[in-house]
Amino acid sequence: GAGVSQSPRYKVAKRGQDVALRCDPISGHVSLFWYQQALGQGPEFLTYFQNEAQLDKSGLPSDRFFAERPEGSVSTLKIQRTQQEDSAVYLCASSYGTGGNEQFFGPGTRLTVL
Amino acid sequence: QQPVQSPQAVILREGEDAVINCSSSKALYSVHWYRQKHGEAPVFLMILLKGGEQKGHEKISASFNEKKQQSSLYLTASQLSYSGTYFCGTPGEYGNDYKLSFGAGTTVTVRA
């Protein structure tokens, strides 16, 4: 079956531009996560959705970062007024249940801010 | 708090064994292991739960010692396909167990 997909795979933005990153989770998966992965590091938690409810946004680095999942399936991570330190790979993951279950990751979006 | 992995990198010849360690400063009740190949998505390997049980995936197994707050991943008779970066992930407190903190990773290179 289809896995988690993300688009675009690569995004180059000029500093100050807004970007929107899309995640299509596995159909039927209740939980959806966004992570930020810097070069040579492990994924770092950004935010968690259970269906359409954003239950945890404690990892979002600033109020320039915003995520939504309005219908409980597709999710969008938006970054306003991008800065060079936002350059990273943004990973989306989904899981069937809630809690500490196996997470299925997408291939990520590599964001480069010039 | 982020778990600590060691070593940072290991180079193996096909057929050799390796151990990757993951330790945490906080009490653990489970540990997740993932493998990520360059430019690809992290792929789930296994979850270790309280009780010191060992689990396996192919010839990759792991142990979990909750008293020592650490887990070890064992790569046995390594194959070329085992190359990649291995991450351990530790969950948050009960109620926040969805929230994984990942280590910095151990890069494994298996050579023919």
XYZ file of N, CA and C in Angstrom, chain A residues 4-97:
282
model
N 3.683 7.102 3.499
C 3.544 8.528 3.757
C 4.237 9.286 2.628
N 3.533 10.254 2.060
C 4.170 11.054 1.013
C 4.250 12.510 1.443
N 5.287 13.186 0.947
C 5.490 14.581 1.266
C 5.808 15.341 -0.008
N 5.360 16.593 -0.041
C 5.685 17.433 -1.190
C 5.835 18.884 -0.754
N 6.705 19.652 -1.428
C 7.656 19.151 -2.410
C 8.789 18.373 -1.739
N 9.595 17.685 -2.496
C 10.733 16.987 -1.912
C 11.870 17.964 -1.617
N 11.971 18.994 -2.435
C 13.008 20.008 -2.252
C 12.365 21.379 -2.409
N 12.783 22.302 -1.540
C 12.252 23.658 -1.618
C 13.388 24.631 -1.316
N 13.581 25.574 -2.225
C 14.552 26.634 -1.997
C 13.771 27.927 -1.825
N 14.017 28.628 -0.741
C 13.304 29.868 -0.469
C 14.305 30.981 -0.176
N 13.929 32.175 -0.553
C 14.739 33.326 -0.170
C 14.326 33.720 1.240
N 15.295 34.208 1.997
C 15.016 34.625 3.359
C 13.861 35.628 3.368
N 12.899 35.363 4.244
C 11.743 36.241 4.346
C 10.501 35.712 3.642
N 10.677 34.727 2.775
C 9.539 34.149 2.075
C 8.783 33.190 2.985
N 7.498 32.975 2.661
C 6.699 31.971 3.355
C 6.738 30.675 2.564
N 6.728 29.539 3.271
C 6.690 28.244 2.591
C 5.615 27.369 3.223
N 5.111 26.425 2.426
C 4.116 25.472 2.909
C 4.547 24.081 2.489
N 4.625 23.186 3.445
C 5.066 21.812 3.208
C 3.889 20.885 3.478
N 3.689 19.941 2.555
C 2.510 19.087 2.642
C 2.876 17.669 3.037
N 1.972 17.039 3.798
C 2.152 15.646 4.192
C 0.857 14.884 3.962
N 0.964 13.764 3.232
C -0.160 12.855 3.067
C 0.137 11.596 3.870
N -0.531 11.411 5.006
C -0.223 10.242 5.839
C -0.851 8.983 5.253
N -0.554 7.855 5.855
C -1.180 6.603 5.458
C -2.666 6.679 5.834
N -3.510 6.248 4.895
C -4.953 6.344 5.107
C -5.363 5.598 6.385
N -6.162 6.257 7.204
C -6.645 5.620 8.423
C -5.773 5.845 9.636
N -4.607 6.434 9.432
C -3.729 6.685 10.575
C -4.241 7.888 11.362
N -4.411 7.657 12.642
C -4.975 8.668 13.531
C -3.939 9.737 13.875
N -2.714 9.279 14.127
C -1.675 10.189 14.624
C -0.786 10.687 13.505
N -0.409 11.957 13.591
C 0.489 12.548 12.611
C 1.489 13.434 13.338
N 2.738 13.317 12.922
C 3.836 14.023 13.579
C 4.634 14.799 12.532
N 5.181 15.922 12.958
C 6.170 16.652 12.170
C 7.471 16.703 12.968
N 8.583 16.457 12.250
C 9.914 16.522 12.842
C 10.794 17.421 11.975
N 11.803 17.979 12.612
C 12.832 18.732 11.900
C 14.142 17.972 12.064
N 14.846 17.735 10.962
C 16.110 17.004 11.041
C 17.232 17.849 10.449
N 18.140 18.294 11.305
C 19.318 19.018 10.852
C 20.345 18.017 10.345
N 21.256 18.493 9.535
C 22.275 17.626 8.942
C 23.077 16.903 10.028
N 23.142 15.583 9.930
C 23.935 14.806 10.875
C 23.303 14.607 12.233
N 22.023 14.953 12.345
C 21.324 14.822 13.629
C 20.099 13.921 13.494
N 19.554 13.519 14.624
C 18.320 12.754 14.620
C 17.130 13.685 14.441
N 15.986 13.130 14.083
C 14.777 13.949 13.964
C 14.422 14.586 15.300
N 13.959 15.826 15.235
C 13.549 16.536 16.438
C 12.063 16.856 16.343
N 11.321 16.458 17.372
C 9.868 16.607 17.404
C 9.447 18.062 17.287
N 8.460 18.288 16.411
C 7.892 19.630 16.285
C 6.469 19.685 16.843
N 5.595 18.793 16.309
C 4.194 18.872 16.683
C 3.498 17.554 16.443
N 2.345 17.355 17.114
C 1.593 16.103 17.062
C 0.107 16.377 16.908
N -0.495 15.654 15.966
C -1.942 15.705 15.754
C -2.561 14.344 16.051
N -3.711 14.394 16.674
C -4.538 13.194 16.788
C -5.812 13.526 16.028
N -6.009 12.870 14.904
C -7.043 13.292 13.943
C -6.816 14.772 13.605
N -7.818 15.621 13.752
C -7.648 17.027 13.368
C -7.155 17.896 14.523
N -7.077 17.315 15.700
C -6.689 18.097 16.877
C -5.170 18.135 17.047
N -4.660 19.332 17.163
C -3.227 19.500 17.422
C -3.021 19.437 18.936
N -2.560 18.278 19.421
C -2.472 18.056 20.857
C -1.167 18.552 21.467
N -0.162 18.714 20.648
C 1.138 19.108 21.188
C 1.885 19.899 20.121
N 2.208 21.135 20.431
C 3.014 21.933 19.508
C 4.237 22.477 20.227
N 4.656 21.772 21.254
C 5.737 22.244 22.108
C 7.082 22.327 21.401
N 7.247 21.588 20.298
C 8.530 21.588 19.612
C 8.670 22.640 18.527
N 7.613 23.347 18.210
C 7.701 24.380 17.179
C 8.664 25.462 17.668
N 9.700 25.782 16.866
C 10.760 26.657 17.359
C 10.362 28.124 17.554
N 9.357 28.581 16.839
C 8.937 29.980 16.996
C 7.518 30.133 16.485
N 6.941 31.307 16.710
C 5.566 31.520 16.231
C 5.531 31.716 14.717
N 6.667 31.600 14.057
C 6.654 31.632 12.580
C 6.235 30.278 12.013
N 6.252 29.263 12.862
C 5.902 27.905 12.437
C 4.451 27.625 12.823
N 3.725 27.074 11.865
C 2.304 26.792 12.080
C 1.953 25.502 11.349
N 1.190 24.626 11.993
C 0.790 23.378 11.349
C -0.700 23.191 11.488
N -1.274 22.527 10.503
C -2.704 22.251 10.553
C -3.010 20.919 9.904
N -4.134 20.371 10.289
C -4.625 19.095 9.735
C -6.146 19.163 9.789
N -6.747 20.014 8.994
C -8.143 20.397 9.171
C -9.170 19.268 9.071
N -8.894 18.256 8.252
C -9.876 17.183 8.091
C -9.358 15.860 8.641
N -8.296 15.938 9.405
C -7.786 14.726 10.026
C -7.013 13.812 9.098
N -6.657 14.297 7.906
C -5.831 13.459 7.027
C -4.593 14.263 6.610
N -4.652 14.955 5.490
C -3.515 15.743 4.999
C -3.150 16.831 6.005
N -1.845 17.053 6.125
C -1.369 18.112 7.029
C -0.433 19.043 6.276
N -0.422 20.295 6.702
C 0.478 21.283 6.125
C 1.278 21.950 7.236
N 2.568 22.041 7.035
C 3.442 22.795 7.932
C 3.815 24.080 7.198
N 3.505 25.196 7.808
C 3.782 26.490 7.191
C 4.848 27.219 7.994
N 5.789 27.780 7.295
C 6.834 28.580 7.933
C 6.773 29.975 7.312
N 6.547 30.944 8.162
C 6.451 32.326 7.682
C 7.803 33.010 7.833
N 8.074 33.942 6.929
C 9.283 34.781 7.000
C 10.507 33.899 7.288
N 10.775 32.972 6.386
C 11.839 31.987 6.602
C 13.179 32.654 6.896
N 13.955 31.989 7.758
C 15.302 32.414 8.133
C 16.270 31.303 7.744
N 17.556 31.654 7.660
C 18.553 30.650 7.263
C 18.586 29.473 8.229
N 18.332 29.723 9.503
C 18.375 28.624 10.482
C 17.208 27.650 10.327
N 16.239 27.990 9.477
C 15.135 27.061 9.204
C 15.541 25.979 8.203
N 16.693 26.128 7.571
C 17.157 25.135 6.590
C 17.346 23.797 7.291
N 16.668 22.780 6.774
C 16.682 21.449 7.391
C 15.814 20.533 6.534
N 15.779 19.257 6.911
C 14.810 18.338 6.318
C 13.622 18.258 7.266
N 12.433 18.423 6.730
C 11.212 18.344 7.530
C 10.539 17.010 7.227
N 10.446 16.183 8.259
C 9.888 14.850 8.139
C 8.484 14.803 8.721
N 7.632 14.091 8.046
C 6.292 13.825 8.542
C 6.205 12.330 8.838
N 5.487 11.962 9.881
C 5.282 10.561 10.211
C 3.841 10.366 10.635
N 3.330 9.161 10.437
C 1.988 8.855 10.909
C 1.993 7.505 11.599
N 1.029 7.292 12.471
C 0.885 5.982 13.098
C -0.579 5.666 13.273
N -0.854 4.356 13.349
C -2.242 3.906 13.351
C -2.973 4.338 14.621
N -2.336 4.104 15.748
C -3.009 4.392 17.009
C -2.530 5.686 17.616
